[in-house]
Coordinates of C-alpha atoms in Angstrom, one line a residue:
P1 CA 48.2 -47.1 -88.6
L2 CA 47.1 -45.8 -85.1
C3 CA 50.7 -45.1 -84.0
A4 CA 50.9 -42.6 -87.0
L5 CA 47.9 -40.7 -85.7
Q6 CA 48.3 -37.5 -83.7
V7 CA 47.0 -38.5 -80.2
R8 CA 47.1 -36.1 -77.3
P9 CA 48.2 -37.9 -74.0
A10 CA 47.0 -35.0 -71.8
R11 CA 43.6 -36.5 -71.4
S12 CA 42.9 -39.8 -69.3
S13 CA 40.8 -41.4 -72.1
C14 CA 43.4 -40.8 -74.7
A15 CA 46.2 -42.1 -72.4
S16 CA 44.4 -45.2 -71.3
F17 CA 43.6 -46.0 -75.1
L18 CA 47.3 -45.7 -76.1
E19 CA 48.3 -47.8 -73.1
Q20 CA 45.8 -50.5 -74.0
Y21 CA 46.9 -50.4 -77.7
R22 CA 50.6 -50.9 -76.7
R23 CA 49.8 -53.7 -74.4
A24 CA 47.8 -55.5 -77.1
S25 CA 50.5 -55.0 -79.6
S26 CA 53.2 -56.2 -77.3
S27 CA 51.2 -59.2 -76.2
S28 CA 50.5 -60.2 -79.8
A29 CA 54.1 -59.9 -80.6
C30 CA 55.2 -62.2 -77.6
D31 CA 52.6 -64.6 -78.7
S32 CA 53.9 -64.8 -82.4
M33 CA 57.4 -65.3 -80.9
S34 CA 56.2 -68.1 -78.6
D35 CA 54.3 -69.7 -81.5
T36 CA 57.5 -69.6 -83.6
E37 CA 59.6 -70.9 -80.9
G38 CA 57.5 -73.7 -79.5
A39 CA 55.8 -74.8 -82.8
P40 CA 56.5 -78.5 -83.7
S41 CA 58.5 -79.5 -86.7
Q42 CA 56.5 -80.2 -89.8
E43 CA 57.4 -83.9 -90.2
P44 CA 55.2 -86.6 -91.6
A45 CA 53.0 -88.0 -88.8
T46 CA 53.5 -91.7 -88.2
S47 CA 50.9 -94.2 -87.2
S48 CA 52.2 -94.2 -83.6
D49 CA 51.4 -90.5 -83.2
A50 CA 47.6 -91.1 -82.5
L51 CA 47.1 -88.1 -80.1
P52 CA 47.0 -84.6 -81.7
A53 CA 49.6 -82.1 -80.8
K54 CA 48.9 -79.6 -77.9
K55 CA 48.4 -75.9 -78.8
P56 CA 50.9 -73.6 -77.0
K57 CA 49.5 -71.5 -74.1
R58 CA 48.6 -67.9 -75.0
N59 CA 48.6 -66.7 -71.4
Y60 CA 52.3 -66.1 -71.5
R61 CA 53.4 -62.5 -70.8
R62 CA 56.9 -61.3 -70.8
E63 CA 58.1 -59.5 -67.7
K64 CA 58.2 -55.6 -67.8
P65 CA 61.0 -54.3 -65.5
W66 CA 60.0 -50.6 -66.4
D67 CA 56.3 -51.1 -65.2
T68 CA 56.7 -50.9 -61.3
D69 CA 54.0 -50.4 -58.6
D70 CA 55.1 -46.8 -57.9
I71 CA 54.0 -45.7 -61.4
D72 CA 50.6 -43.9 -61.5
H73 CA 48.9 -44.8 -64.7
W74 CA 46.0 -42.3 -64.2
K75 CA 48.3 -39.4 -64.0
I76 CA 47.6 -36.8 -66.6
E77 CA 51.0 -35.7 -68.0
P78 CA 51.4 -32.0 -69.2
F79 CA 51.2 -31.5 -72.9
T80 CA 54.1 -29.2 -74.1
P81 CA 54.9 -27.7 -77.6
E82 CA 57.7 -30.3 -78.0
D83 CA 54.8 -33.0 -77.9
S84 CA 53.0 -31.5 -80.9
S85 CA 53.6 -32.8 -84.4
G86 CA 52.8 -29.5 -86.0
A87 CA 50.0 -27.0 -86.7
P88 CA 46.6 -28.4 -87.6
F89 CA 45.7 -28.8 -91.3
E90 CA 42.2 -27.2 -91.1
E91 CA 40.9 -24.3 -89.2
S92 CA 38.5 -25.1 -86.4
S93 CA 36.2 -22.3 -85.0
F94 CA 33.3 -22.0 -82.5
A95 CA 31.0 -19.0 -81.9
V96 CA 28.7 -18.3 -78.8
L97 CA 26.1 -15.5 -78.5
F98 CA 26.0 -13.5 -75.2
P99 CA 23.2 -11.5 -73.7
Q100 CA 23.2 -7.6 -74.0
Y101 CA 23.8 -7.0 -70.2
R102 CA 27.2 -8.7 -70.4
E103 CA 28.4 -6.5 -73.2
K104 CA 30.1 -3.8 -71.0
Y105 CA 31.9 -6.4 -68.8
L106 CA 33.1 -8.4 -71.8
K107 CA 34.4 -5.2 -73.4
D108 CA 36.6 -4.4 -70.2
V109 CA 37.8 -8.0 -69.8
W110 CA 38.5 -8.9 -73.4
P111 CA 42.2 -8.0 -73.4
A112 CA 42.8 -10.5 -70.7
V113 CA 41.1 -13.2 -72.5
T114 CA 43.1 -12.7 -75.7
A115 CA 46.3 -12.6 -73.8
A116 CA 45.5 -16.0 -72.2
L117 CA 44.6 -17.7 -75.5
E118 CA 47.6 -16.2 -77.4
K119 CA 49.9 -18.5 -75.3
Y120 CA 48.2 -21.6 -77.1
G121 CA 48.0 -19.9 -80.5
I122 CA 44.2 -19.4 -80.6
K123 CA 42.6 -16.3 -82.0
C124 CA 39.5 -14.7 -80.4
E125 CA 37.0 -12.1 -81.6
L126 CA 34.4 -10.0 -79.9
N127 CA 31.6 -8.8 -82.1
L128 CA 29.5 -6.2 -80.3
I129 CA 27.2 -5.6 -83.3
E130 CA 26.0 -9.2 -83.5
G131 CA 26.6 -10.0 -79.8
S132 CA 28.8 -12.9 -80.4
M133 CA 32.2 -14.3 -79.3
T134 CA 34.3 -16.4 -81.6
V135 CA 37.5 -18.5 -81.2
R136 CA 39.5 -20.1 -84.0
T137 CA 42.7 -22.2 -84.4
T138 CA 45.7 -20.6 -86.3
K139 CA 49.1 -21.9 -87.7
K140 CA 50.7 -21.1 -84.3
T141 CA 48.3 -23.6 -82.5
W142 CA 50.4 -26.4 -81.0
D143 CA 47.7 -28.0 -78.7
P144 CA 44.9 -29.4 -80.7
Y145 CA 42.6 -29.9 -77.7
M146 CA 42.8 -26.4 -76.5
I147 CA 40.2 -25.1 -79.1
L148 CA 37.5 -27.1 -77.2
N149 CA 38.8 -25.6 -73.9
A150 CA 38.5 -22.1 -75.5
R151 CA 35.0 -22.9 -76.6
D152 CA 34.1 -23.8 -72.9
L153 CA 35.8 -20.4 -72.0
I154 CA 33.4 -18.2 -74.1
K155 CA 30.4 -20.3 -73.1
L156 CA 31.1 -19.6 -69.3
L157 CA 31.7 -15.9 -70.0
A158 CA 28.4 -15.8 -71.7
R159 CA 26.8 -17.4 -68.7
S160 CA 28.0 -14.5 -66.3
V161 CA 31.1 -16.5 -64.9
P162 CA 33.8 -14.0 -63.8
V163 CA 36.8 -14.0 -66.1
Q164 CA 39.2 -15.0 -63.3
Q165 CA 37.3 -18.3 -62.7
A166 CA 36.5 -18.9 -66.4
L167 CA 40.3 -18.8 -67.3
K168 CA 40.8 -21.9 -65.0
I169 CA 39.0 -24.0 -67.8
L170 CA 42.3 -23.8 -69.7
N171 CA 43.9 -26.2 -67.2
D172 CA 43.9 -29.8 -68.0
D173 CA 42.4 -31.0 -64.8
V174 CA 39.5 -28.7 -64.8
F175 CA 36.2 -29.3 -66.8
C176 CA 32.9 -27.6 -67.1
D177 CA 29.2 -28.5 -67.3
I178 CA 26.3 -26.1 -68.3
I179 CA 22.9 -27.5 -66.9
K180 CA 19.7 -26.2 -68.6
I181 CA 16.9 -26.0 -66.1
G182 CA 14.6 -23.5 -67.9
K183 CA 12.3 -26.1 -69.6
I184 CA 12.2 -28.7 -66.6
V185 CA 9.3 -26.8 -64.8
R186 CA 6.5 -25.1 -66.9
N187 CA 5.1 -22.9 -64.1
R188 CA 7.2 -19.7 -63.8
E189 CA 6.4 -19.2 -60.1
R190 CA 7.2 -22.9 -59.2
F191 CA 10.5 -22.7 -61.2
V192 CA 11.6 -19.6 -59.4
K193 CA 10.8 -21.1 -55.9
R194 CA 12.9 -24.3 -56.8
R195 CA 15.8 -22.4 -58.2
Q196 CA 15.8 -20.4 -55.0
R197 CA 15.7 -23.6 -53.0
L198 CA 18.9 -24.7 -54.8
V199 CA 20.7 -21.5 -53.8
G200 CA 19.3 -21.6 -50.2
P201 CA 19.1 -18.8 -47.6
E202 CA 22.0 -16.4 -48.2
G203 CA 23.5 -19.0 -50.5
A204 CA 24.1 -21.6 -47.8
T205 CA 22.9 -24.6 -49.8
L206 CA 25.0 -23.6 -52.8
K207 CA 28.1 -23.2 -50.6
A208 CA 27.7 -26.6 -49.0
L209 CA 27.3 -28.2 -52.4
E210 CA 30.5 -26.5 -53.6
L211 CA 32.5 -27.7 -50.6
L212 CA 31.3 -31.4 -51.0
T213 CA 31.8 -31.6 -54.6
E214 CA 34.9 -29.3 -54.8
C215 CA 33.3 -27.5 -57.8
Y216 CA 32.4 -24.0 -58.7
I217 CA 28.7 -23.4 -59.1
L218 CA 26.9 -20.2 -60.5
V219 CA 23.1 -20.2 -60.8
Q220 CA 22.2 -17.7 -63.6
G221 CA 18.8 -17.3 -65.2
N222 CA 17.8 -20.5 -66.8
T223 CA 21.2 -22.4 -66.5
V224 CA 23.5 -23.5 -63.8
S225 CA 27.3 -23.4 -64.6
A226 CA 29.7 -25.7 -62.8
M227 CA 33.4 -26.1 -63.0
G228 CA 35.6 -28.9 -61.4
S229 CA 36.4 -32.5 -61.7
P230 CA 34.4 -35.0 -63.7
K231 CA 33.2 -36.9 -60.6
G232 CA 32.2 -33.6 -58.9
L233 CA 30.3 -32.4 -62.0
K234 CA 28.4 -35.6 -62.2
N235 CA 27.3 -35.1 -58.5
V236 CA 26.3 -31.4 -59.3
R237 CA 24.1 -32.3 -62.1
R238 CA 22.3 -35.0 -60.2
V239 CA 21.5 -32.6 -57.3
V240 CA 20.5 -29.7 -59.6
L241 CA 18.1 -32.0 -61.7
D242 CA 16.7 -33.5 -58.5
C243 CA 16.1 -30.2 -56.9
M244 CA 14.2 -29.0 -60.1
N245 CA 12.1 -32.2 -59.9
N246 CA 10.9 -31.4 -56.5
I247 CA 13.6 -33.4 -54.4
H248 CA 15.1 -31.1 -51.8
P249 CA 18.9 -30.7 -52.2
V250 CA 19.4 -31.4 -48.3
Y251 CA 18.8 -35.2 -48.8
N252 CA 21.5 -35.4 -51.5
L253 CA 23.9 -33.3 -49.5
K254 CA 23.4 -35.6 -46.6
T255 CA 24.3 -38.6 -48.8
L256 CA 27.4 -36.9 -50.1
M257 CA 28.6 -36.1 -46.6
I258 CA 28.4 -39.7 -45.5
K259 CA 30.2 -40.9 -48.6
R260 CA 33.0 -38.4 -47.8
E261 CA 33.4 -39.8 -44.4
L262 CA 33.3 -43.3 -45.7
M263 CA 36.1 -42.6 -48.3
K264 CA 38.5 -41.8 -45.3
D265 CA 38.1 -45.3 -44.0
P266 CA 40.4 -47.7 -45.9
M267 CA 38.7 -50.9 -44.6
L268 CA 35.5 -49.9 -46.5
Q269 CA 37.0 -49.1 -49.8
N270 CA 36.0 -52.3 -51.5
E271 CA 32.7 -52.8 -49.8
N272 CA 29.1 -51.9 -50.6
W273 CA 28.0 -48.5 -48.9
D274 CA 24.2 -49.0 -49.4
R275 CA 23.8 -50.1 -45.8
F276 CA 25.4 -46.8 -44.6
L277 CA 23.6 -44.5 -47.0
P278 CA 20.1 -43.2 -45.9
Q279 CA 17.0 -44.3 -47.7
F280 CA 14.5 -41.4 -48.0
K281 CA 10.8 -42.4 -48.8
K282 CA 8.8 -40.1 -50.7
R283 CA 5.8 -38.9 -48.7
N284 CA 3.4 -36.9 -50.7
I285 CA 0.7 -36.0 -48.2
K286 CA -2.1 -34.1 -49.6
R287 CA -3.9 -31.7 -47.4
K288 CA -7.6 -32.2 -46.9
K289 CA -9.7 -29.1 -47.7
P290 CA -12.5 -28.4 -45.5
Q291 CA -15.8 -29.6 -47.2
K292 CA -18.6 -27.2 -47.5
E293 CA -21.8 -28.3 -46.0
K294 CA -24.5 -28.7 -48.7
K295 CA -28.0 -27.8 -47.6
K296 CA -30.5 -30.3 -48.5
K297 CA -33.5 -29.2 -50.6
D298 CA -36.9 -30.1 -49.1
K299 CA -38.4 -32.3 -51.7
A300 CA -42.2 -31.9 -51.9
L301 CA -44.4 -35.0 -52.1
F302 CA -46.4 -33.6 -55.1
P303 CA -45.0 -31.7 -58.1
P304 CA -45.5 -27.9 -58.3
E305 CA -48.5 -26.4 -59.9
Q306 CA -48.5 -25.7 -63.6
L307 CA -47.7 -22.1 -64.6
P308 CA -50.4 -20.2 -66.3
R309 CA -50.2 -19.4 -70.1
K310 CA -50.1 -15.9 -71.5
V311 CA -53.7 -16.2 -72.8
D312 CA -54.9 -17.3 -69.3
I313 CA -53.2 -14.2 -67.8
Q314 CA -54.8 -11.9 -70.4
M315 CA -58.3 -13.5 -69.7
E316 CA -58.0 -12.8 -65.9
T317 CA -57.1 -9.1 -66.5
G318 CA -59.7 -8.7 -69.3
E319 CA -57.2 -7.8 -71.9
Y320 CA -58.0 -10.6 -74.1
F321 CA -61.6 -9.3 -74.8
L322 CA -60.4 -5.7 -75.7
T323 CA -60.1 -4.6 -79.3
K324 CA -56.9 -3.3 -81.0
Q325 CA -57.9 0.2 -80.5
Q326 CA -58.6 -0.2 -76.9
V327 CA -55.4 -1.9 -76.3
A328 CA -53.5 0.9 -78.1
Q329 CA -55.4 3.5 -76.0
R330 CA -54.5 1.7 -72.8
E331 CA -50.7 1.6 -73.8
A332 CA -50.9 5.2 -74.6
E333 CA -52.4 6.1 -71.1
E334 CA -49.7 4.1 -69.3
R335 CA -46.9 5.8 -71.3
S336 CA -48.2 9.2 -70.5
K337 CA -48.5 8.3 -66.8
R338 CA -44.9 7.1 -66.7
E339 CA -43.7 10.3 -68.4
S340 CA -45.6 12.5 -66.0
D341 CA -44.0 10.6 -63.1
K342 CA -40.5 11.0 -64.4
R343 CA -41.1 14.8 -65.0
A344 CA -42.3 15.2 -61.5
Q345 CA -39.2 13.4 -60.1
R346 CA -36.9 15.8 -62.1
V347 CA -38.7 18.8 -60.8
E348 CA -38.2 17.6 -57.2
E349 CA -34.5 17.0 -57.8
R350 CA -34.0 20.5 -59.3
A351 CA -35.9 22.0 -56.3
K352 CA -33.5 20.3 -53.9
R353 CA -30.8 22.3 -55.0
F354 CA -32.4 25.6 -53.9
I355 CA -33.4 24.5 -50.3
A356 CA -31.3 26.3 -47.8
P357 CA -29.1 24.4 -45.3
E358 CA -30.1 24.0 -41.7
E359 CA -28.8 26.7 -39.3
G360 CA -26.3 25.9 -36.4
T361 CA -24.4 23.2 -38.4
G362 CA -20.7 23.5 -38.9
E363 CA -20.3 26.6 -36.8
K364 CA -17.2 25.4 -34.9
K365 CA -15.4 24.4 -38.2
S366 CA -16.0 27.8 -39.8
E367 CA -14.8 29.6 -36.8
Q368 CA -11.6 27.5 -36.7
K369 CA -11.1 28.1 -40.5
R370 CA -11.5 32.0 -40.0
N371 CA -8.9 32.0 -37.2
D372 CA -6.4 30.0 -39.2
V373 CA -6.6 32.0 -42.4
D374 CA -4.6 35.0 -42.8
V375 CA -7.0 37.7 -44.1
S376 CA -4.4 40.0 -45.6
G377 CA -2.6 37.3 -47.4
T378 CA -5.8 35.9 -48.9
V379 CA -6.9 39.5 -50.0
E380 CA -3.6 40.1 -51.8
K381 CA -3.9 36.6 -53.5
L382 CA -7.4 37.4 -54.8
K383 CA -6.3 40.8 -56.0
R384 CA -3.4 39.3 -57.8
K385 CA -5.5 36.6 -59.5
A386 CA -8.1 39.2 -60.5
K387 CA -5.3 41.3 -62.1
E388 CA -3.9 38.3 -64.0
A389 CA -7.5 37.3 -65.0
S390 CA -8.2 40.8 -66.4
D391 CA -4.7 41.0 -68.2
A392 CA -5.5 37.6 -69.8
D393 CA -8.9 38.9 -71.0
K394 CA -7.4 42.0 -72.5
Q395 CA -4.8 39.9 -74.2
R396 CA -7.7 37.6 -75.6
K397 CA -9.7 40.6 -76.8
K398 CA -6.6 42.1 -78.7
T399 CA -5.9 38.8 -80.3
R400 CA -9.6 38.5 -81.3
K401 CA -9.7 42.0 -82.8
A402 CA -6.5 41.4 -84.8
A403 CA -7.9 38.2 -86.1
N404 CA -11.3 39.9 -86.8
G405 CA -9.4 42.7 -88.6
E406 CA -7.6 40.2 -90.8
Q407 CA -10.7 38.4 -91.6
K408 CA -12.5 41.7 -92.6
A409 CA -9.5 42.6 -94.8
M410 CA -9.6 39.2 -96.5
K411 CA -13.4 39.5 -97.1
K412 CA -12.9 43.1 -98.5
E413 CA -10.3 41.8 -100.9
K414 CA -12.5 38.9 -102.0
A415 CA -15.5 41.3 -102.5
T416 CA -13.2 43.8 -104.5
S417 CA -11.9 40.9 -106.6
E418 CA -15.5 39.5 -107.2
S419 CA -16.8 43.0 -108.2
S420 CA -14.1 43.6 -110.6
S421 CA -14.6 40.1 -112.1
K422 CA -18.3 40.8 -112.4
A423 CA -17.6 44.2 -114.0
D424 CA -15.3 42.6 -116.6
K425 CA -17.9 40.0 -117.4
K426 CA -20.6 42.6 -117.9
E427 CA -18.3 44.6 -120.3
K428 CA -17.5 41.5 -122.3
K429 CA -21.2 40.7 -122.6
K430 CA -21.9 44.2 -123.9
K431 CA -19.1 44.1 -126.4
K432 CA -20.4 40.7 -127.7
K433 CA -24.0 42.2 -128.0
K434 CA -22.7 45.2 -130.0
D435 CA -20.7 43.0 -132.2
K436 CA -23.8 40.9 -133.0
R437 CA -25.8 44.0 -133.8
K438 CA -23.1 45.4 -136.1
E439 CA -23.1 42.1 -137.9
S440 CA -26.9 41.9 -138.2

């Protein structure tokens, strides 16, 4: 039944699985053939046959002339439309939201994205109202795995990866990894500091990491987007997470550089490299803060004297023996004394305003000001201001007169209406009285 499934050989995992299945099926077939050929005839056992019959060996493998050493079993073969067994039965779709600042760029670039996905028969939509990108399969889709690549493409575009770089994810040998670093560090200032440490001065650390891992890396907001081989992405993820956990990326870069040099030596391919790699010890040295010298209090031999009570203080001042009337009189005298003191203080403060300043102070400054100031210009300015003020006053008076006139007219109208209503009421009353008299 596995042979009937639609399996795509473009991925290393799928290819290795199919290869293992073929080998297992071929070995089982060979074993069954060997069993039938080498099986003993079913004749009745005699008494002389005391020993049991030996089982045939199952380690026999038939020679494969087509499987030579020059064949690369790890090679990823390209997947063509001829390899496809037809369109998918059901529609698969993925949607990704994008931030508002990417809206203009995505709108300009979207024709290039649609053209790249049309080759594989995948439809894509850009919804600017909801702020989302959607990809889905169609009846023309001949590569079933390409929908996952299209999903990764829109993810990378949402994370500010340029379209020329993001379109490389459609190749079979390129993979991507989006590392979330926002929730690793709680303190915002510490998070920004460690993220900047990952980028390095003028992007030097990030560039070195890209060269060693052969991956494209972009740090944007709370995520790190990486594109490259699976081995390189694994190293990138380890370096990024270590950096956010307060391990400087320089240590990991040093180990990667040493590994790169060791890979070139064919003698060390099958040996353990731990003896060549540096072992960094964590040294968390806490800085000692200068301790403040505490002044020792002089402890007395005997305890302090007991504080006097309120009654004792009143008895010393003589207030305890006064009557209620005398206490009230004393409080009134103290109040009046306080008020008189405050009044005298206010009078002194008012009198200070009318004291003339001392002569001979600030003569030089006043002379300089007189020399600097243009007298004719100041006079004209003052005249202009006076004229503007008089015009404004006249305008205000006119508006007030008009408003007063309107108010007077309104009052007159009200008075006339009230007087007419009163006269009507009087006439009505008179008529009623006359009618009553006539009836009586």
